[in-house]
Short mmCIF file of C-alpha atoms in Angstrom, two decimals:
data_model
loop_
_atom_site.label_atom_id
_atom_site.label_comp_id
_atom_site.label_asym_id
_atom_site.label_seq_id
_atom_site.Cartn_x
_atom_site.Cartn_y
_atom_site.Cartn_z
CA UNK F 300 -5.61 -46.37 41.01
CA UNK F 301 -7.69 -46.00 37.85
CA UNK F 302 -9.42 -42.88 39.25
CA UNK F 303 -6.07 -41.29 40.00
CA UNK F 304 -4.74 -42.11 36.52
CA UNK F 305 -7.92 -40.80 34.89
CA UNK F 306 -7.69 -37.61 36.94
CA UNK F 307 -4.20 -36.94 35.60
CA UNK F 308 -5.37 -37.37 32.03
CA UNK F 309 -8.28 -35.02 32.73
CA UNK F 310 -5.83 -32.46 34.13
CA UNK F 311 -3.66 -32.55 31.01
CA UNK F 312 -6.80 -32.33 28.85
CA UNK F 313 -7.91 -29.27 30.86
CA UNK F 314 -4.50 -27.60 30.43
CA UNK F 315 -4.58 -28.11 26.68
CA UNK F 316 -8.22 -27.03 26.56
CA UNK F 317 -7.32 -23.80 28.35
CA UNK F 318 -4.63 -23.17 25.75
CA UNK F 319 -7.16 -23.86 22.99
CA UNK F 320 -9.78 -21.51 24.47
CA UNK F 321 -7.17 -18.74 24.79
CA UNK F 322 -6.28 -19.17 21.13
CA UNK F 323 -9.92 -19.16 20.02
CA UNK F 324 -10.40 -15.88 21.93
CA UNK F 325 -7.34 -14.47 20.15
CA UNK F 326 -8.72 -15.56 16.77
CA UNK F 327 -11.73 -13.31 17.30
CA UNK F 328 -9.41 -10.28 17.09
CA UNK F 329 -8.42 -8.44 13.92
CA UNK F 330 -4.79 -9.54 13.75
CA UNK F 331 -3.63 -10.63 10.32
CA UNK F 332 -1.26 -13.22 11.80
CA UNK F 333 -3.31 -16.35 12.54
CA UNK F 334 -2.21 -19.74 13.93
CA UNK F 335 -1.76 -22.50 11.38
CA UNK F 336 -4.95 -24.62 11.03
CA UNK F 337 -2.99 -27.91 11.21
CA UNK F 338 -1.70 -27.02 14.65
CA UNK F 339 -5.16 -25.94 15.84
CA UNK F 340 -6.63 -29.25 14.64
CA UNK F 341 -3.79 -31.11 16.37
CA UNK F 342 -4.56 -29.36 19.66
CA UNK F 343 -8.31 -30.02 19.37
CA UNK F 344 -7.63 -33.68 18.53
CA UNK F 345 -5.20 -34.06 21.43
CA UNK F 346 -7.67 -32.58 23.94
CA UNK F 347 -10.39 -34.94 22.68
CA UNK F 348 -8.04 -37.94 22.79
CA UNK F 349 -6.95 -37.23 26.38
CA UNK F 350 -10.58 -36.86 27.46
CA UNK F 351 -11.63 -40.14 25.83
CA UNK F 352 -8.61 -41.91 27.32
CA UNK F 353 -9.50 -40.67 30.81
CA UNK F 354 -13.11 -41.84 30.37
CA UNK F 355 -11.82 -45.19 29.17
CA UNK F 356 -9.66 -45.59 32.27
CA UNK F 357 -12.67 -45.05 34.52
CA UNK F 358 -14.44 -47.92 32.75
CA UNK F 359 -11.50 -50.36 32.71
CA UNK F 360 -10.85 -53.20 35.15
CA UNK F 361 -8.90 -55.68 33.05
CA UNK F 362 -6.08 -53.81 31.30
CA UNK F 363 -5.72 -56.62 28.79
CA UNK F 364 -9.35 -56.22 27.67
CA UNK F 365 -9.91 -52.48 27.46
CA UNK F 366 -13.15 -50.95 26.07
CA UNK F 367 -13.39 -49.72 22.42
CA UNK F 368 -13.04 -46.09 23.49
CA UNK F 369 -9.28 -46.70 23.78
CA UNK F 370 -9.16 -47.39 20.03
CA UNK F 371 -10.74 -43.99 19.37
CA UNK F 372 -8.46 -42.26 21.89
CA UNK F 373 -5.27 -43.76 20.45
CA UNK F 374 -6.38 -42.98 16.88
CA UNK F 375 -6.87 -39.35 17.98
CA UNK F 376 -3.36 -39.27 19.56
CA UNK F 377 -1.94 -40.57 16.29
CA UNK F 378 -3.93 -37.98 14.29
CA UNK F 379 -2.75 -35.17 16.60
CA UNK F 380 0.88 -36.21 16.08
CA UNK F 381 0.37 -36.38 12.30
CA UNK F 382 -1.26 -32.93 12.24
CA UNK F 383 1.52 -31.41 14.32
CA UNK F 384 4.10 -32.84 11.94
CA UNK F 385 2.06 -31.55 9.01
CA UNK F 386 2.14 -28.11 10.61
CA UNK F 387 5.93 -27.95 10.22
CA UNK F 388 5.88 -29.77 6.89
CA UNK F 389 3.57 -27.07 5.45
CA UNK F 390 6.30 -24.45 6.01
CA UNK F 391 8.81 -26.40 3.93
CA UNK F 392 6.63 -27.98 1.23
CA UNK F 393 3.21 -27.47 -0.36
CA UNK F 394 0.65 -29.82 1.18
CA UNK F 395 -1.01 -31.58 -1.76
CA UNK F 396 -4.46 -33.14 -1.70
CA UNK F 397 -2.92 -36.56 -2.33
CA UNK F 398 -0.76 -36.19 0.80
CA UNK F 399 -3.78 -35.17 2.87
CA UNK F 400 -5.71 -38.19 1.60
CA UNK F 401 -2.76 -40.48 2.29
CA UNK F 402 -2.39 -39.24 5.87
CA UNK F 403 -6.16 -39.48 6.39
CA UNK F 404 -6.11 -43.08 5.20
CA UNK F 405 -3.12 -43.80 7.49
CA UNK F 406 -5.12 -42.53 10.49
CA UNK F 407 -8.03 -44.79 9.54
CA UNK F 408 -5.69 -47.78 9.06
CA UNK F 409 -4.02 -47.01 12.39
CA UNK F 410 -7.38 -47.07 14.15
CA UNK F 411 -8.40 -50.35 12.45
CA UNK F 412 -5.12 -52.03 13.32
CA UNK F 413 -5.24 -50.81 16.92
CA UNK F 414 -8.79 -52.22 17.21
CA UNK F 415 -7.44 -55.56 15.99
CA UNK F 416 -4.69 -55.39 18.60
CA UNK F 417 -7.23 -54.46 21.29
CA UNK F 418 -9.28 -57.55 20.58
CA UNK F 419 -6.53 -60.08 19.91
CA UNK F 420 -3.24 -58.91 21.46
CA UNK F 421 -1.89 -58.01 24.88
CA UNK F 422 -1.50 -54.66 26.61
CA UNK F 423 2.28 -54.90 26.15
CA UNK F 424 1.98 -55.47 22.39
CA UNK F 425 -0.42 -52.56 21.99
CA UNK F 426 1.84 -50.23 23.96
CA UNK F 427 4.94 -51.24 21.98
CA UNK F 428 3.06 -50.63 18.70
CA UNK F 429 1.83 -47.21 19.84
CA UNK F 430 5.24 -46.14 21.20
CA UNK F 431 7.13 -47.30 18.09
CA UNK F 432 4.74 -45.54 15.74
CA UNK F 433 4.81 -42.35 17.81
CA UNK F 434 8.64 -42.38 17.85
CA UNK F 435 8.70 -42.33 14.04
CA UNK F 436 6.30 -39.39 13.91
CA UNK F 437 8.34 -37.52 16.55
CA UNK F 438 11.47 -37.94 14.45
CA UNK F 439 9.57 -36.48 11.48
CA UNK F 440 8.34 -33.52 13.57
CA UNK F 441 11.83 -32.72 14.87
CA UNK F 442 13.33 -32.90 11.38
CA UNK F 443 10.73 -30.57 9.83
CA UNK F 444 10.98 -28.13 12.77
CA UNK F 445 14.76 -27.93 12.35
CA UNK F 446 14.38 -27.12 8.66
CA UNK F 447 11.85 -24.37 9.45
CA UNK F 448 13.94 -22.81 12.19
CA UNK F 449 17.10 -22.93 10.12
CA UNK F 450 15.81 -19.83 8.32
CA UNK F 451 13.75 -18.23 11.09
CA UNK F 452 16.03 -18.77 14.09
CA UNK F 453 13.18 -18.32 16.61
CA UNK F 454 13.69 -19.31 20.23
CA UNK F 455 10.21 -20.77 20.65
CA UNK F 456 10.79 -23.25 17.83
CA UNK F 457 13.93 -24.38 19.63
CA UNK F 458 11.78 -24.94 22.71
CA UNK F 459 9.48 -27.13 20.61
CA UNK F 460 12.45 -29.21 19.47
CA UNK F 461 13.56 -29.60 23.09
CA UNK F 462 10.03 -30.67 24.08
CA UNK F 463 9.81 -33.15 21.19
CA UNK F 464 13.20 -34.60 22.12
CA UNK F 465 11.92 -34.79 25.71
CA UNK F 466 8.92 -36.81 24.49
CA UNK F 467 11.27 -39.19 22.76
CA UNK F 468 13.41 -39.49 25.91
CA UNK F 469 10.34 -40.42 27.97
CA UNK F 470 9.08 -42.73 25.23
CA UNK F 471 12.18 -44.96 25.10
CA UNK F 472 12.13 -45.92 28.82
CA UNK F 473 8.48 -46.95 28.49
CA UNK F 474 9.56 -49.56 25.97
CA UNK F 475 12.43 -50.66 28.21
CA UNK F 476 10.11 -51.10 31.20
CA UNK F 477 7.59 -53.11 29.19
CA UNK F 478 10.20 -55.30 27.54
CA UNK F 479 11.93 -55.85 30.87
CA UNK F 480 8.76 -56.93 32.66
CA UNK F 481 8.74 -60.69 33.40
CA UNK F 482 5.02 -60.97 34.15
CA UNK F 483 2.00 -59.87 32.10
CA UNK F 484 0.13 -56.83 33.36
CA UNK F 485 -3.57 -57.53 33.90
CA UNK F 486 -4.75 -54.96 36.46
CA UNK F 487 -4.21 -51.23 36.92
CA UNK F 488 -2.53 -51.91 40.24
CA UNK F 489 0.10 -53.98 38.42
CA UNK F 490 1.29 -51.08 36.26
CA UNK F 491 4.94 -50.33 37.10
CA UNK F 492 5.44 -46.95 38.72
CA UNK F 493 8.20 -46.09 36.26
CA UNK F 494 5.87 -46.80 33.34
CA UNK F 495 3.27 -44.40 34.78
CA UNK F 496 5.90 -41.71 35.43
CA UNK F 497 7.36 -41.99 31.93
CA UNK F 498 3.87 -41.94 30.39
CA UNK F 499 2.88 -38.74 32.16
CA UNK F 500 6.30 -37.26 31.45
CA UNK F 501 5.69 -37.86 27.75
CA UNK F 502 2.24 -36.23 27.95
CA UNK F 503 3.79 -33.27 29.80
CA UNK F 504 6.39 -32.84 27.05
CA UNK F 505 3.62 -33.07 24.45
CA UNK F 506 1.69 -30.30 26.22
CA UNK F 507 4.84 -28.18 26.39
CA UNK F 508 5.32 -28.68 22.64
CA UNK F 509 1.86 -27.21 22.02
CA UNK F 510 2.69 -24.27 24.29
CA UNK F 511 6.02 -23.78 22.50
CA UNK F 512 4.26 -23.56 19.13
CA UNK F 513 1.82 -21.02 20.56
CA UNK F 514 4.86 -19.13 21.83
CA UNK F 515 6.22 -19.28 18.28
CA UNK F 516 3.09 -17.57 16.99
CA UNK F 517 3.30 -14.95 19.70
CA UNK F 518 6.96 -14.36 18.84
CA UNK F 519 6.11 -14.20 15.14
CA UNK F 520 3.27 -11.77 15.90
CA UNK F 521 5.69 -9.49 17.78
CA UNK F 522 8.12 -9.58 14.84
CA UNK F 523 5.30 -8.90 12.37
CA UNK F 524 4.12 -6.03 14.57
CA UNK F 525 7.57 -4.43 14.52
CA UNK F 526 7.79 -4.92 10.76
CA UNK F 527 4.31 -3.45 10.31
CA UNK F 528 5.26 -0.44 12.43
CA UNK F 529 8.38 0.05 10.33
CA UNK F 530 6.37 -0.31 7.11
CA UNK F 531 3.76 2.13 8.42
CA UNK F 532 6.49 4.70 9.08
CA UNK F 533 7.81 4.14 5.56
CA UNK F 534 4.33 4.46 4.06
CA UNK F 535 3.69 7.58 6.13
CA UNK F 536 6.90 9.12 4.87
CA UNK F 537 6.01 8.22 1.27
CA UNK F 538 2.53 9.69 1.70
CA UNK F 539 4.01 12.87 3.13
CA UNK F 540 6.38 13.09 0.17
CA UNK F 541 3.44 12.44 -2.16
CA UNK F 542 1.38 15.20 -0.54
CA UNK F 543 4.37 17.55 -0.73
CA UNK F 544 4.79 16.72 -4.42
CA UNK F 545 1.10 17.25 -5.13
CA UNK F 546 1.21 20.54 -3.22
CA UNK F 547 4.15 21.63 -5.37
CA UNK F 548 2.30 20.61 -8.53
CA UNK F 549 -0.77 22.56 -7.47
CA UNK F 550 1.32 25.65 -6.72
CA UNK F 551 3.05 25.25 -10.09
CA UNK F 552 -0.33 24.92 -11.75
CA UNK F 553 -1.57 28.04 -9.99
CA UNK F 554 1.39 29.99 -11.30
CA UNK F 555 0.97 28.53 -14.79
CA UNK F 556 -2.77 29.16 -14.88
CA UNK F 557 -2.67 32.71 -13.59
CA UNK F 558 0.46 33.40 -15.62
CA UNK F 559 -1.51 32.69 -18.78
CA UNK F 560 -4.02 35.28 -17.58
CA UNK F 561 -1.44 37.81 -16.39
CA UNK F 562 -2.16 40.34 -19.14
CA UNK F 563 -5.90 39.99 -18.53
CA UNK F 564 -5.50 40.35 -14.77
CA UNK F 565 -3.20 43.38 -15.17
CA UNK F 566 -5.74 44.99 -17.48
CA UNK F 567 -8.62 44.26 -15.11
CA UNK F 568 -6.73 45.79 -12.17
CA UNK F 569 -5.42 48.75 -14.14
CA UNK F 570 -8.91 49.74 -15.26
CA UNK F 571 -10.32 50.52 -11.78
CA UNK F 572 -6.97 51.89 -10.58
CA UNK F 573 -6.80 54.24 -13.57
CA UNK F 574 -10.39 55.34 -13.03
CA UNK F 575 -9.67 55.94 -9.34
CA UNK F 576 -6.66 58.07 -10.25
CA UNK F 577 -8.61 60.19 -12.76
CA UNK F 578 -11.63 60.63 -10.49
CA UNK F 579 -9.39 61.47 -7.51
CA UNK F 580 -7.60 64.24 -9.46
CA UNK F 581 -10.92 65.58 -10.76
CA UNK F 582 -12.40 65.47 -7.27
CA UNK F 583 -9.47 67.45 -5.83
CA UNK F 584 -9.89 70.06 -8.57
CA UNK F 585 -13.63 70.47 -7.91
CA UNK F 586 -13.13 70.69 -4.15
CA UNK F 587 -10.64 73.56 -4.63
CA UNK F 588 -13.17 75.63 -6.60
CA UNK F 589 -15.06 78.45 -4.88
CA UNK F 590 -18.45 77.03 -5.80
CA UNK F 591 -18.69 73.34 -4.86
CA UNK F 592 -21.08 71.09 -6.79
CA UNK F 593 -22.11 68.66 -4.05
CA UNK F 594 -23.94 66.30 -6.42
CA UNK F 595 -20.88 66.00 -8.68
CA UNK F 596 -18.59 65.43 -5.71
CA UNK F 597 -20.93 62.73 -4.37
CA UNK F 598 -20.99 61.05 -7.79
CA UNK F 599 -17.17 61.14 -8.04
CA UNK F 600 -16.85 59.67 -4.53
CA UNK F 601 -19.31 56.89 -5.41
CA UNK F 602 -17.37 56.10 -8.62
CA UNK F 603 -14.08 55.96 -6.67
CA UNK F 604 -15.70 53.61 -4.12
CA UNK F 605 -17.06 51.31 -6.83
CA UNK F 606 -13.71 51.16 -8.65
CA UNK F 607 -11.95 50.50 -5.37
CA UNK F 608 -14.31 47.59 -4.60
CA UNK F 609 -13.77 46.22 -8.10
CA UNK F 610 -9.99 46.25 -7.69
CA UNK F 611 -10.28 44.75 -4.19
CA UNK F 612 -12.48 41.99 -5.56
CA UNK F 613 -9.89 41.04 -8.19
CA UNK F 614 -7.15 41.04 -5.56
CA UNK F 615 -9.26 38.86 -3.22
CA UNK F 616 -9.83 36.41 -6.06
CA UNK F 617 -6.09 36.14 -6.69
CA UNK F 618 -5.44 35.85 -2.96
CA UNK F 619 -7.87 32.93 -2.73
CA UNK F 620 -5.88 31.11 -5.39
CA UNK F 621 -2.41 31.60 -3.93
CA UNK F 622 -2.96 31.76 -0.18
CA UNK F 623 -5.40 28.90 0.35
CA UNK F 624 -3.98 25.49 1.21
CA UNK F 625 -5.05 22.78 -1.19
CA UNK F 626 -5.85 20.43 1.69
CA UNK F 627 -8.18 22.87 3.39
CA UNK F 628 -11.20 21.35 5.09
CA UNK F 629 -13.87 21.15 2.37
CA UNK F 630 -16.88 23.42 2.61
CA UNK F 631 -19.76 23.83 0.21
CA UNK F 632 -19.00 26.55 -2.31
CA UNK F 633 -21.42 28.18 -4.75
CA UNK F 634 -20.48 27.16 -8.28
CA UNK F 635 -22.02 30.33 -9.73
CA UNK F 636 -19.80 32.52 -7.50
CA UNK F 637 -16.69 30.55 -8.46
CA UNK F 638 -17.45 30.85 -12.18
CA UNK F 639 -18.08 34.57 -11.74
CA UNK F 640 -14.67 35.04 -10.10
CA UNK F 641 -12.93 33.03 -12.83
CA UNK F 642 -14.61 35.07 -15.58
CA UNK F 643 -13.56 38.24 -13.76
CA UNK F 644 -9.91 37.15 -13.91
CA UNK F 645 -10.23 36.04 -17.54
CA UNK F 646 -12.41 38.89 -18.79
CA UNK F 647 -9.79 40.76 -20.81
CA UNK F 648 -8.24 37.57 -22.19
CA UNK F 649 -11.66 36.34 -23.26
CA UNK F 650 -12.44 39.64 -24.93
CA UNK F 651 -9.09 39.80 -26.71
CA UNK F 652 -9.58 36.29 -28.15
CA UNK F 653 -13.24 36.88 -28.94
CA UNK F 654 -14.51 34.11 -26.66
CA UNK F 655 -17.89 34.34 -25.01
CA UNK F 656 -18.74 32.45 -21.82
CA UNK F 657 -22.34 31.40 -21.28
CA UNK F 658 -23.21 30.40 -17.74
CA UNK F 659 -26.38 28.55 -16.86
CA UNK F 660 -26.01 27.46 -13.24
CA UNK F 661 -28.72 27.96 -10.59
CA UNK F 662 -27.50 29.85 -7.53
CA UNK F 663 -28.38 27.00 -5.17
CA UNK F 664 -25.97 24.48 -6.71
CA UNK F 665 -22.74 23.99 -4.75
CA UNK F 666 -19.65 21.78 -4.70
CA UNK F 667 -18.18 20.13 -1.55
CA UNK F 668 -14.79 21.85 -1.58
CA UNK F 669 -13.08 25.12 -0.76
CA UNK F 670 -13.37 28.25 -2.92
CA UNK F 671 -9.73 28.15 -4.01
CA UNK F 672 -9.90 24.50 -5.05
CA UNK F 673 -13.03 25.15 -7.13
CA UNK F 674 -11.28 28.14 -8.77
CA UNK F 675 -8.37 25.86 -9.71
CA UNK F 676 -10.73 23.46 -11.47
CA UNK F 677 -12.63 26.03 -13.54
CA UNK F 678 -9.57 28.16 -14.30
CA UNK F 679 -7.96 25.07 -15.82
CA UNK F 680 -11.07 24.05 -17.76
CA UNK F 681 -11.75 27.55 -19.13
CA UNK F 682 -8.06 28.13 -19.94
CA UNK F 683 -7.97 24.83 -21.85
CA UNK F 684 -11.06 25.83 -23.81
CA UNK F 685 -9.65 29.29 -24.61
CA UNK F 686 -6.41 27.71 -25.88
CA UNK F 687 -8.40 25.25 -28.02
CA UNK F 688 -10.65 27.98 -29.44
CA UNK F 689 -7.63 29.92 -30.71
CA UNK F 690 -7.33 27.25 -33.42
CA UNK F 691 -11.07 27.23 -34.10
CA UNK F 692 -12.52 28.38 -37.43
CA UNK F 693 -15.91 29.04 -35.85
CA UNK F 694 -17.28 32.52 -36.44
CA UNK F 695 -18.45 32.57 -32.86
CA UNK F 696 -16.28 31.10 -30.13
CA UNK F 697 -18.34 29.97 -27.13
CA UNK F 698 -17.67 28.28 -23.79
CA UNK F 699 -20.78 26.99 -22.04
CA UNK F 700 -20.85 26.15 -18.35
CA UNK F 701 -24.09 24.59 -17.15
CA UNK F 702 -25.19 22.75 -14.05
CA UNK F 703 -28.15 20.90 -12.63
CA UNK F 704 -28.99 18.47 -9.87
CA UNK F 705 -31.31 15.55 -9.34
CA UNK F 706 -32.23 13.49 -6.29
CA UNK F 707 -28.79 11.85 -6.09
CA UNK F 708 -26.16 13.89 -7.94
CA UNK F 709 -24.88 17.38 -8.75
CA UNK F 710 -23.65 17.68 -12.34
CA UNK F 711 -21.62 20.46 -13.99
CA UNK F 712 -20.70 20.50 -17.68
CA UNK F 713 -18.06 22.74 -19.26
CA UNK F 714 -17.87 22.60 -23.05
CA UNK F 715 -16.60 24.62 -25.99
CA UNK F 716 -17.20 24.64 -29.74
CA UNK F 717 -13.53 24.28 -30.61
CA UNK F 718 -11.83 21.54 -32.65
CA UNK F 719 -12.17 18.93 -29.88
CA UNK F 720 -9.63 16.31 -28.81
CA UNK F 721 -8.31 13.59 -31.15
CA UNK F 722 -9.63 10.14 -30.24
CA UNK F 723 -6.12 8.72 -29.74
CA UNK F 724 -5.38 11.39 -27.11
CA UNK F 725 -8.72 11.38 -25.26
CA UNK F 726 -7.86 8.39 -23.06
CA UNK F 727 -4.68 10.10 -21.80
CA UNK F 728 -6.16 13.50 -20.95
CA UNK F 729 -6.08 12.96 -17.18
CA UNK F 730 -2.59 11.40 -17.09
CA UNK F 731 0.11 13.43 -15.41
CA UNK F 732 2.27 15.16 -18.07
CA UNK F 733 0.44 13.33 -20.83
CA UNK F 734 2.03 15.59 -23.45
CA UNK F 735 -0.87 16.56 -25.68
CA UNK F 736 -0.62 19.48 -28.09
CA UNK F 737 -3.01 21.54 -26.02
CA UNK F 738 -0.99 23.56 -23.56
CA UNK F 739 -1.74 22.99 -19.92
CA UNK F 740 -3.48 19.62 -20.41
CA UNK F 741 -0.60 17.62 -18.94
CA UNK F 742 -0.83 19.06 -15.43
CA UNK F 743 -4.11 20.96 -15.25
CA UNK F 744 -6.54 18.14 -15.99
CA UNK F 745 -4.65 15.71 -13.76
CA UNK F 746 -5.00 18.18 -10.88
CA UNK F 747 -8.67 18.71 -11.69
CA UNK F 748 -9.25 14.98 -11.42
CA UNK F 749 -7.20 14.80 -8.22
CA UNK F 750 -9.04 17.66 -6.48
CA UNK F 751 -12.46 16.40 -7.57
CA UNK F 752 -11.65 12.79 -6.64
CA UNK F 753 -10.39 13.63 -3.15
CA UNK F 754 -13.79 15.19 -2.44
CA UNK F 755 -15.74 12.18 -3.69
CA UNK F 756 -16.56 13.41 -7.19
CA UNK F 757 -15.74 12.31 -10.72
CA UNK F 758 -14.75 14.10 -13.93
CA UNK F 759 -14.91 12.61 -17.40
CA UNK F 760 -14.24 13.76 -20.95
CA UNK F 761 -17.03 13.88 -23.50
CA UNK F 762 -17.44 15.24 -27.01
CA UNK F 763 -19.39 18.49 -27.09
CA UNK F 764 -22.65 18.72 -29.01
CA UNK F 765 -21.09 21.08 -31.57
CA UNK F 766 -17.91 19.07 -32.06
CA UNK F 767 -15.73 20.59 -29.34
CA UNK F 768 -14.53 19.21 -26.02
CA UNK F 769 -16.69 18.80 -22.93
CA UNK F 770 -15.92 17.84 -19.35
CA UNK F 771 -18.60 16.59 -17.01
CA UNK F 772 -18.16 16.83 -13.23
CA UNK F 773 -20.39 14.78 -10.94
CA UNK F 774 -20.69 14.89 -7.14
CA UNK F 775 -23.01 12.76 -5.04
CA UNK F 776 -25.63 14.95 -3.43
CA UNK F 777 -25.29 15.32 0.35
CA UNK F 778 -27.35 17.10 2.95
#
């Protein structure tokens, strides 16, 4: 008989252990939704208690004088019930340290009192004490679970309530059988069959309650997954709107930047076009003469070709600004070539405003971005400097662009000898639409910081050595 009873306890321990191992495997994943630690501790404690109880049965002959391992097993059953109740309680109330200490002390007191009963009282008295105590804890569990599920309305929590009620329904008949027994029970063989059935029915309901709570976590995980998917779609839409907005801002900045240079660009294009027109008419006249000067014709043709290439170069530079997508896959672009193209676009405007650009950048230095993005950055920086230098009282207006690299970083510095930026405005330079007095600063510098940042670089404001404004761009050096 005792082997058969022990085997049943081992079976229930194995079932709960399988559930525990499945959960521990799940916990190794990357899901953000994790089972509550109180419930995990309750399951571990229950598995241990069932195992100890089964071992105790194998070493028991006189049921009135059971070995001490039963005290440990029953204390673990009590602790498991407390932890499972605490699991639901933690959803409704904060679990204070004082409450944890109080429950811990109650578990210790329960074990001490059960040990006293084991040594001095009968099997019937011990069972009535255990069943009565467990009934109180079950009532607490059911109450807390109902409060939790009142807001959540999850089916698995209803299953737990049904299982807990089932435990209570199997618990009550155990008391009836014991109280109705007219003779003391001394041997395993004397245990009433109904008492055994109700005991295992209660353990079955307890196991189902653990499974129901695991089902609750699975159900909650599915709900969280759907919510996460919905949130991801929302975030994706917001990011798309953000990218669209930034794209619009960049296009607006392109128009604003090149619009400020429109007179300069028109002049730069008109010069080669005008020269082509004059040389073409002169070439036609010379060709129609009876004596053809081949050297002169060759020279005129070469001049027309050079002017044509100059005009084409200006048009390609403008095309790079307006046709290139701002999110193009970044390549390494020569900073010297970018500066050269920007100066080409700004040449007439710089000359008209008596601004000289000094460039000191080695040809080997590059930036990890596309040509058009780099043009946007330096067009904004040089335009800002030109606008600032208009108010300068310096006899010589200078913009200096320099660059160097070390073992770790690539650094570019663009500075002017203008009036600089007031200290109260310096901290807002890179804010979108910051509203400084310097035209273009509200959008241009924000976009500079955005473009540089999305490629892993940084830009910061600094005071120039001669009192003007300086901007330093830094990129980590890559192979």
